[in-house]
PDB file of N, CA and C in Angstrom:
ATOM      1  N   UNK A  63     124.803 181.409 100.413  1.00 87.00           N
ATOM      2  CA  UNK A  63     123.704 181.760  99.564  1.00 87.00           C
ATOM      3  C   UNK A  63     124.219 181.773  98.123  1.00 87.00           C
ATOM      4  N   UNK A  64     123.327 181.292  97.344  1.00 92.00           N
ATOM      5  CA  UNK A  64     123.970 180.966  95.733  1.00 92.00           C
ATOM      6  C   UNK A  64     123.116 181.841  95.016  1.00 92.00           C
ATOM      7  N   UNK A  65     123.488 182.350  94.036  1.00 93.00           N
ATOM      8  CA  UNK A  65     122.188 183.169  93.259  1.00 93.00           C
ATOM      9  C   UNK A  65     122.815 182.863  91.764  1.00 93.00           C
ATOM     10  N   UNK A  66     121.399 182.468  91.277  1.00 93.00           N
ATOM     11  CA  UNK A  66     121.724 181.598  89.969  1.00 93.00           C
ATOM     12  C   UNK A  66     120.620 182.649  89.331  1.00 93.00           C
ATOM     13  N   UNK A  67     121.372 183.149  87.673  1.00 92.00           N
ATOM     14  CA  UNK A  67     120.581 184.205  86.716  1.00 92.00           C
ATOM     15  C   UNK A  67     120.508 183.501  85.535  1.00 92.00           C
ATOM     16  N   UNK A  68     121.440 182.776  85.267  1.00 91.00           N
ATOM     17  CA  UNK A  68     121.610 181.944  83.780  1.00 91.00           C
ATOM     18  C   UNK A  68     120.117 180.946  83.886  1.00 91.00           C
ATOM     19  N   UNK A  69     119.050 181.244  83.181  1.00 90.00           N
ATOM     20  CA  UNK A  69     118.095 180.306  82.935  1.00 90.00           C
ATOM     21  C   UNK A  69     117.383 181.249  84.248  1.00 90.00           C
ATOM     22  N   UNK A  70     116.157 180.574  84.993  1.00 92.00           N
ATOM     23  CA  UNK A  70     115.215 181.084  85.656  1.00 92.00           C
ATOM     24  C   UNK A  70     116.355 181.705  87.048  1.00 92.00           C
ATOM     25  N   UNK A  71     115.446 183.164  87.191  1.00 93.00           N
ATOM     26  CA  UNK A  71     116.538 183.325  88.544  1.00 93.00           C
ATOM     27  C   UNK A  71     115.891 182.555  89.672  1.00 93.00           C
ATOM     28  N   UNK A  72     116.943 182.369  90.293  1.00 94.00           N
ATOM     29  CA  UNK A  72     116.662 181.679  91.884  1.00 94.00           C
ATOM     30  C   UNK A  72     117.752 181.796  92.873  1.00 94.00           C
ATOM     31  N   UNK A  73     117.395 182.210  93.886  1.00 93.00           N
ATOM     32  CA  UNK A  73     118.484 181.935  95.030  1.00 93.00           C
ATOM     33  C   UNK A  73     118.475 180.571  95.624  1.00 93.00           C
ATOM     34  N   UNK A  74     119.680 180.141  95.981  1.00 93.00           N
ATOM     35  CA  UNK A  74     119.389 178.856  97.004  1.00 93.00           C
ATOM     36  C   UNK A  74     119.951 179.036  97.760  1.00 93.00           C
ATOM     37  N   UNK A  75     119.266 178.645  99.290  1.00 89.00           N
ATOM     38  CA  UNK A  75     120.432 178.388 100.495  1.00 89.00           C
ATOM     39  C   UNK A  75     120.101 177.294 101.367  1.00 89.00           C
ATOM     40  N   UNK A  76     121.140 176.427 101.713  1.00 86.00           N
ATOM     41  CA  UNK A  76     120.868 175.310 102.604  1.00 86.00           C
ATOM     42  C   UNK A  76     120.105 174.131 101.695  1.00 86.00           C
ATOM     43  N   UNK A  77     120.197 174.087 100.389  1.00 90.00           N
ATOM     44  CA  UNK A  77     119.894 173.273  99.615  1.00 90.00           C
ATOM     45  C   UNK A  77     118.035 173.751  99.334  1.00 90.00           C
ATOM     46  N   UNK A  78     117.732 174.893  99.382  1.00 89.00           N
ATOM     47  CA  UNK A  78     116.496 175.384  99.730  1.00 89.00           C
ATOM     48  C   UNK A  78     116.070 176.579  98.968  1.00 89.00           C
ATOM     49  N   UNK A  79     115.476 176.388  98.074  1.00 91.00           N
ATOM     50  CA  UNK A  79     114.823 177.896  97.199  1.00 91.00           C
ATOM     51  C   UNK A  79     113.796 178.987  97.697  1.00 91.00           C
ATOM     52  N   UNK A  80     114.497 180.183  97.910  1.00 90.00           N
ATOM     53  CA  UNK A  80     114.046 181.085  98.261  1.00 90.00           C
ATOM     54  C   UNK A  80     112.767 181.497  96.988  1.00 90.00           C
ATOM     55  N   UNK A  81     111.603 182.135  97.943  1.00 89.00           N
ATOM     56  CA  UNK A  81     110.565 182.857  97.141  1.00 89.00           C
ATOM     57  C   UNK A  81     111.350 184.297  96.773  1.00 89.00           C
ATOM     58  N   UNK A  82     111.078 184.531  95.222  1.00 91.00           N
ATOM     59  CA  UNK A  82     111.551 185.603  95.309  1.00 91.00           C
ATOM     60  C   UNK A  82     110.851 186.995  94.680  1.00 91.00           C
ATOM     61  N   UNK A  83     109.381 186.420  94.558  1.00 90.00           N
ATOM     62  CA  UNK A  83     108.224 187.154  93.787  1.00 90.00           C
ATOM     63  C   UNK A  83     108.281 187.046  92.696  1.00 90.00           C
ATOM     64  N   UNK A  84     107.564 187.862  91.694  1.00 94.00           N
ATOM     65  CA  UNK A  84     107.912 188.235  90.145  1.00 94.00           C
ATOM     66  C   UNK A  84     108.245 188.436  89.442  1.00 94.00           C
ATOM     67  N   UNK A  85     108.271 188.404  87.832  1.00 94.00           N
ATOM     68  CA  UNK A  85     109.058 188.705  86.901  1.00 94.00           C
ATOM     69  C   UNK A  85     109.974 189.662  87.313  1.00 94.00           C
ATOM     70  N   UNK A  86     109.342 191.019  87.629  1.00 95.00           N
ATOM     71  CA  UNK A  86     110.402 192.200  87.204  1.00 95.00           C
ATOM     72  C   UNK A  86     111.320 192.060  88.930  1.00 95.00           C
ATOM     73  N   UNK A  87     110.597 191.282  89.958  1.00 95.00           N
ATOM     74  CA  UNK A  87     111.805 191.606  91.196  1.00 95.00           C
ATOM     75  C   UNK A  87     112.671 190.961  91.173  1.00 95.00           C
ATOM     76  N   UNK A  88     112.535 189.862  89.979  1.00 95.00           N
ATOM     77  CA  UNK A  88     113.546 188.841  89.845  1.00 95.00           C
ATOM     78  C   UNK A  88     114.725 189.775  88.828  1.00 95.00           C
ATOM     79  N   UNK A  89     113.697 190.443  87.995  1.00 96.00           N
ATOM     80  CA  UNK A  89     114.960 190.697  87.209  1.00 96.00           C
ATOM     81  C   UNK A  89     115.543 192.183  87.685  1.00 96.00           C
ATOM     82  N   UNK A  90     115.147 192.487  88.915  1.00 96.00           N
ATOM     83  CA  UNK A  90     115.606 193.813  89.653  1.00 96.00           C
ATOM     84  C   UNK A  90     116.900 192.824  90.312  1.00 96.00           C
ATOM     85  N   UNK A  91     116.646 192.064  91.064  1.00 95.00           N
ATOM     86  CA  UNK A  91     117.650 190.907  91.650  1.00 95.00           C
ATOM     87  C   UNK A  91     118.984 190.565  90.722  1.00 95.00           C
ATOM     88  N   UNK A  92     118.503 190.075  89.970  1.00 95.00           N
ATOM     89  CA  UNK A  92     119.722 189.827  88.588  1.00 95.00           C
ATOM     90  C   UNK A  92     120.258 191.017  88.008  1.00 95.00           C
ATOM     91  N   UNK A  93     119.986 192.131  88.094  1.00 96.00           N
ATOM     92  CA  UNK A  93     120.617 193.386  87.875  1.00 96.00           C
ATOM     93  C   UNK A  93     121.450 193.817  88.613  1.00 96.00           C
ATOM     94  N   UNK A  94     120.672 193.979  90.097  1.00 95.00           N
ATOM     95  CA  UNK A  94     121.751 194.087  91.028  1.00 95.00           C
ATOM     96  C   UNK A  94     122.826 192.829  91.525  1.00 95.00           C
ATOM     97  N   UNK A  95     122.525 191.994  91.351  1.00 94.00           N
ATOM     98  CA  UNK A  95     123.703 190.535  91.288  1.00 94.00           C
ATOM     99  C   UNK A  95     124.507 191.167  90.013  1.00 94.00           C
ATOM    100  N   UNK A  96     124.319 191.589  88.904  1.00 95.00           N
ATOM    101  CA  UNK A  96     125.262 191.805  87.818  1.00 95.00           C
ATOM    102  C   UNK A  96     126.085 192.465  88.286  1.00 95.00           C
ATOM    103  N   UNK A  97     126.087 193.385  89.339  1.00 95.00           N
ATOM    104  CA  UNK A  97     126.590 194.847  89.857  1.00 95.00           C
ATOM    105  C   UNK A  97     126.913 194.739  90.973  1.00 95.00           C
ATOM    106  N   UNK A  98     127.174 193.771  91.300  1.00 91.00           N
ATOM    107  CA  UNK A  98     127.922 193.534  92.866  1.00 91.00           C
ATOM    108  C   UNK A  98     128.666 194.776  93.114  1.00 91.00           C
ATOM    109  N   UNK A  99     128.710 195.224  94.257  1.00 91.00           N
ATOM    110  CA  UNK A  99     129.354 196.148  94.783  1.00 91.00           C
ATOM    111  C   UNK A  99     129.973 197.501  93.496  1.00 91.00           C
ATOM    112  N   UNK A 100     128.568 197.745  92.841  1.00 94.00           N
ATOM    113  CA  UNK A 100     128.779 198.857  92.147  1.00 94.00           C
ATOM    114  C   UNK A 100     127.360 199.747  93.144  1.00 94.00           C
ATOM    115  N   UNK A 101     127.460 200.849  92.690  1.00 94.00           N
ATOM    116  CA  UNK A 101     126.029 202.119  93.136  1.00 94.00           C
ATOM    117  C   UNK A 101     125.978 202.027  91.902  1.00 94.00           C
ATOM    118  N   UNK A 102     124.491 201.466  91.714  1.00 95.00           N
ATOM    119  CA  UNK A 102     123.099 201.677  90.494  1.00 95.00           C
ATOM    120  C   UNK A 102     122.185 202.465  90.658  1.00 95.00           C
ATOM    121  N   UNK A 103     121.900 203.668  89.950  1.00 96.00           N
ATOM    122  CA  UNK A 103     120.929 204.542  90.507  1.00 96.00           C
ATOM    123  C   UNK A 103     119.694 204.283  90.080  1.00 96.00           C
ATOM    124  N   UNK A 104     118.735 204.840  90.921  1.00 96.00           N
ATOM    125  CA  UNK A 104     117.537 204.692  90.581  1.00 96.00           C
ATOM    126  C   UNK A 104     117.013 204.615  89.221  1.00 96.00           C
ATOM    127  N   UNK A 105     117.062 205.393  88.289  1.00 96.00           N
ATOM    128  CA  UNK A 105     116.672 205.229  86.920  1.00 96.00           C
ATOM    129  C   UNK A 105     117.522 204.764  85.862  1.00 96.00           C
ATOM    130  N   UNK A 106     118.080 204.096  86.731  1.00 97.00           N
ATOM    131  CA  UNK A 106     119.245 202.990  85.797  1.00 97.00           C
ATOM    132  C   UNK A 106     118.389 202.002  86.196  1.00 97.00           C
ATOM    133  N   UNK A 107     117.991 201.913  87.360  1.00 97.00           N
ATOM    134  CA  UNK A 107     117.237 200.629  87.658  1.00 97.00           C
ATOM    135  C   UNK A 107     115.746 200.401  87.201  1.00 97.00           C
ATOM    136  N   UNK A 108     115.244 201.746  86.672  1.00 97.00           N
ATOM    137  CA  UNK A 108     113.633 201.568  86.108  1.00 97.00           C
ATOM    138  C   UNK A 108     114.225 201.463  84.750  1.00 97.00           C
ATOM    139  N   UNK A 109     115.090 202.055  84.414  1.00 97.00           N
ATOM    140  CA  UNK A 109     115.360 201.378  82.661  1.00 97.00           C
ATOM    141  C   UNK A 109     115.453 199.963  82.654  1.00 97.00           C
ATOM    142  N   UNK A 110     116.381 199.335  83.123  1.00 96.00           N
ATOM    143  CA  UNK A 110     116.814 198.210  83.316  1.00 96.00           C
ATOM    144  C   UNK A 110     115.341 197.156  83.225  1.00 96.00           C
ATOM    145  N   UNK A 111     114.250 197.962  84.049  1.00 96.00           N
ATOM    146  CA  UNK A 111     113.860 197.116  84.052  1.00 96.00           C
ATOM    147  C   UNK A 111     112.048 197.375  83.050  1.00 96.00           C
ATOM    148  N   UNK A 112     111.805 198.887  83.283  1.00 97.00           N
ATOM    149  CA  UNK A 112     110.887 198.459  82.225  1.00 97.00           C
ATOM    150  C   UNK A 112     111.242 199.762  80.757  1.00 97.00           C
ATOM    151  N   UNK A 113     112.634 199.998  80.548  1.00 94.00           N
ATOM    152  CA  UNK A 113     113.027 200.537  79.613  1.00 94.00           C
ATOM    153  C   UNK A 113     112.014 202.333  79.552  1.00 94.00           C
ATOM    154  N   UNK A 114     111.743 202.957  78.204  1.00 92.00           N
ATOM    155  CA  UNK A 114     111.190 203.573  77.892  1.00 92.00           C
ATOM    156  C   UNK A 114     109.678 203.624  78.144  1.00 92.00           C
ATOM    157  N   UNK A 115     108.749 202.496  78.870  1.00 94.00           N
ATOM    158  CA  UNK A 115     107.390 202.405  79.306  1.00 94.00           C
ATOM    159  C   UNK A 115     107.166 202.215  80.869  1.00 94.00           C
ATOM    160  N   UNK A 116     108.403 203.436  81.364  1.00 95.00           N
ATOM    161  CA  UNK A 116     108.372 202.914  82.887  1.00 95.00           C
ATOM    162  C   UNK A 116     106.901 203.954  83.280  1.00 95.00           C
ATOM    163  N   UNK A 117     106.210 202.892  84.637  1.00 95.00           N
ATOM    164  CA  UNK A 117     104.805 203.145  84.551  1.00 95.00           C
ATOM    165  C   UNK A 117     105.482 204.479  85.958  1.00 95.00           C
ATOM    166  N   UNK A 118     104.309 205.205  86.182  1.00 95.00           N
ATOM    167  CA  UNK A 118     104.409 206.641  87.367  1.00 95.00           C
ATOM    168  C   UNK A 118     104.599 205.384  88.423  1.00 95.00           C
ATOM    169  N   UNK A 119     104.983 206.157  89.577  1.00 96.00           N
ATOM    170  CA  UNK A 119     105.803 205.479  90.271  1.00 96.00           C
ATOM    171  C   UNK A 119     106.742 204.471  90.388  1.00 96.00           C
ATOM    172  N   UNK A 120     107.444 204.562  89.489  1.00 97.00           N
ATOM    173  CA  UNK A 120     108.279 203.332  89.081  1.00 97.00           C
ATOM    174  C   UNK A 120     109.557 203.864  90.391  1.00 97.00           C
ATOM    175  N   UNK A 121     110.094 204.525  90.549  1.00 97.00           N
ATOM    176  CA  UNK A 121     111.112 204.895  91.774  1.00 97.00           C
ATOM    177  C   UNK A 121     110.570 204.382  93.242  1.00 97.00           C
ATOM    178  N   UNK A 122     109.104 204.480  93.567  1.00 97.00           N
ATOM    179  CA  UNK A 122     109.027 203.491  94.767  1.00 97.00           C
ATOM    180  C   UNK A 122     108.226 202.032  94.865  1.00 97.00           C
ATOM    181  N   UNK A 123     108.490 201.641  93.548  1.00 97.00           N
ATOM    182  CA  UNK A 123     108.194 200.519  93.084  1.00 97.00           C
ATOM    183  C   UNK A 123     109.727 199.692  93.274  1.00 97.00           C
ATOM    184  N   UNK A 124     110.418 200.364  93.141  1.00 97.00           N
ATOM    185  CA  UNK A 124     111.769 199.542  93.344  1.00 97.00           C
ATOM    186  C   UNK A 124     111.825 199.967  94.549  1.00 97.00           C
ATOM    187  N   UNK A 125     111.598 200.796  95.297  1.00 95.00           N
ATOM    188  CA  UNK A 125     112.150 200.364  96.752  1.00 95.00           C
ATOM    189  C   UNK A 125     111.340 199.359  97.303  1.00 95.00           C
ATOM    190  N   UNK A 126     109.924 199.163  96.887  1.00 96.00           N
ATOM    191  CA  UNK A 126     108.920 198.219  97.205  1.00 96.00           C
ATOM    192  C   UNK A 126     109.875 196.706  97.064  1.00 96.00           C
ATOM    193  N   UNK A 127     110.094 196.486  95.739  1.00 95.00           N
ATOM    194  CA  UNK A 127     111.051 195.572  95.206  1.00 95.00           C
ATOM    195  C   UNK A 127     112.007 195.278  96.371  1.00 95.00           C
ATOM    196  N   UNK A 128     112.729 195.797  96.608  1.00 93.00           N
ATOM    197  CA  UNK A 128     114.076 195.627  97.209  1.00 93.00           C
ATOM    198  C   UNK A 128     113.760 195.352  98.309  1.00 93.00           C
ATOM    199  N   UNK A 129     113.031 195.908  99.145  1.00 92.00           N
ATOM    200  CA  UNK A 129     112.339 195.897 100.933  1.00 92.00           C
ATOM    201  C   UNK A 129     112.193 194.381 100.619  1.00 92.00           C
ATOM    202  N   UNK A 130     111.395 193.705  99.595  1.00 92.00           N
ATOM    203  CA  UNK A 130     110.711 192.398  99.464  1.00 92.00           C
ATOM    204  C   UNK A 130     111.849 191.323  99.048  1.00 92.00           C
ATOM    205  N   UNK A 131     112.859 191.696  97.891  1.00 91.00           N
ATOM    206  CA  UNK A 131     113.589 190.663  98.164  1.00 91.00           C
ATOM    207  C   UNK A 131     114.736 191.030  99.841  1.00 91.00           C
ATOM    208  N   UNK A 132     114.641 192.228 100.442  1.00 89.00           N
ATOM    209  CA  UNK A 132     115.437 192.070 101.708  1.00 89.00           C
ATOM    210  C   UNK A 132     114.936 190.607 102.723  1.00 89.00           C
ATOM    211  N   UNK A 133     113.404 191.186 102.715  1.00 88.00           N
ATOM    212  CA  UNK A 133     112.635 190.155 102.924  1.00 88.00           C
ATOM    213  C   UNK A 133     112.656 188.172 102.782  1.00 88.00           C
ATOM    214  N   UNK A 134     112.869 188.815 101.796  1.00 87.00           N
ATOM    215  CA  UNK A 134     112.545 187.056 100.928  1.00 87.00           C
ATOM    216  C   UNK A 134     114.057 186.508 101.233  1.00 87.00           C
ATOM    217  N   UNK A 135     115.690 187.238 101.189  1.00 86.00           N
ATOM    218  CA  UNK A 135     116.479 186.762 101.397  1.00 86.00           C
ATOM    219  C   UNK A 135     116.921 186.564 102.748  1.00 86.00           C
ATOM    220  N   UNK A 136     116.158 186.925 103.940  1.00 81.00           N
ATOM    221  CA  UNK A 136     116.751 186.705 105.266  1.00 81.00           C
ATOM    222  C   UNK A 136     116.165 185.414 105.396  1.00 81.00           C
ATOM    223  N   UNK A 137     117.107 184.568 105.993  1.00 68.00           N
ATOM    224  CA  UNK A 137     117.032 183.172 105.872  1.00 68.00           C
ATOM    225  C   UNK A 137     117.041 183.281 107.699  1.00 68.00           C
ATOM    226  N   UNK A 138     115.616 182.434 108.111  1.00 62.00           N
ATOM    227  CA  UNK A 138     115.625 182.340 109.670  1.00 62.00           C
ATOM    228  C   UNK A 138     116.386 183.309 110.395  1.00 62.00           C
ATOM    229  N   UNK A 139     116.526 184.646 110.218  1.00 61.00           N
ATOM    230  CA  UNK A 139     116.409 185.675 110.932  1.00 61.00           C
ATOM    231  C   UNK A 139     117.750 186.271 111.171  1.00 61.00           C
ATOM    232  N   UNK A 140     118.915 185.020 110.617  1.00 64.00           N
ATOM    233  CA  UNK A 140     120.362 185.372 110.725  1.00 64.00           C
ATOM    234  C   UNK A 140     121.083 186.648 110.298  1.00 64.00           C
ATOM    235  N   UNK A 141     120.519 187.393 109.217  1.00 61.00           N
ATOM    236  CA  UNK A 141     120.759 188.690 109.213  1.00 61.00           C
ATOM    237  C   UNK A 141     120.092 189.562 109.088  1.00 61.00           C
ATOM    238  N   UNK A 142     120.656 190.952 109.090  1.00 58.00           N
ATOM    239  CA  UNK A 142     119.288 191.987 109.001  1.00 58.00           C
ATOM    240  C   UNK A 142     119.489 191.811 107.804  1.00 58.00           C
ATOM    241  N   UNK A 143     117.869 192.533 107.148  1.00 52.00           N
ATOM    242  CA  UNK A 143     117.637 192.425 105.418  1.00 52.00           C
ATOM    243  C   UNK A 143     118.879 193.568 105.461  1.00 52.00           C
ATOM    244  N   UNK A 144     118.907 194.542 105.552  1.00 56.00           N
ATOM    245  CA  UNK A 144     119.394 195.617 105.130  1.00 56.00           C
ATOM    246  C   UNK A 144     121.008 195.502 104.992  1.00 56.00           C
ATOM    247  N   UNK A 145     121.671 193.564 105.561  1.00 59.00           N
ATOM    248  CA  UNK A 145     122.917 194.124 105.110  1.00 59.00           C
ATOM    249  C   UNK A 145     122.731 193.130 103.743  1.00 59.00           C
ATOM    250  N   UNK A 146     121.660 192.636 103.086  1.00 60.00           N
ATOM    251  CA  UNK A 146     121.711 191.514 102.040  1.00 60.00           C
ATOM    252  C   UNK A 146     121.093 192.615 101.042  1.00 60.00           C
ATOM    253  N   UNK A 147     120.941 193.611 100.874  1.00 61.00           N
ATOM    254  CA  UNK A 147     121.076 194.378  99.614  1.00 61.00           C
ATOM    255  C   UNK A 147     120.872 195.800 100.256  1.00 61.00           C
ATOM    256  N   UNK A 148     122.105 196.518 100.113  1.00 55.00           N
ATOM    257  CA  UNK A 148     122.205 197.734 100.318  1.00 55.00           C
ATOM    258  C   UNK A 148     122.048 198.790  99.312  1.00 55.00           C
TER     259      UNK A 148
END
């Protein structure tokens, strides 16, 4: 699996572009790709992504986020989402 941030994000695998939803899950994605194997906390992650105008519920808006790219990155069923972003 390749995950490309420089210019539009996109994952590829198998020569094949993953859906990966919207602006901000893309750039929830590219945050946590920046941070490989760091712990980002929750309101590091609503800054990150909508700064000082984070809307009410912005904390299960990112778990919404994350469930969806778990989603979007299981490729034909080979792993569980839950070990492709912990």
């Amino acid at each position: 699996m390749e995950f490309r941030i420089l210019g539009p994000v996109e994952v590829v695998e198998r020569s094949r572009s993953l859906p990966l939803g919207g602006a901000k899950q893309q750039a929830l994605l590219a945050v946590l790709v920046l941070n490989t194997n760091r712990l980002i906390s929750t309101d590091r992650l609503i800054d990150a992504l909508w700064g000082e105008r984070a809307p009410n519920g912005a904390a299960h808006t990112i778990q919404v986020f994350v469930s969806q790219l778990r989603k979007a990155l299981r490729v034909d069923g080979e792993r569980p989402p839950e070990e492709l972003l912990i």
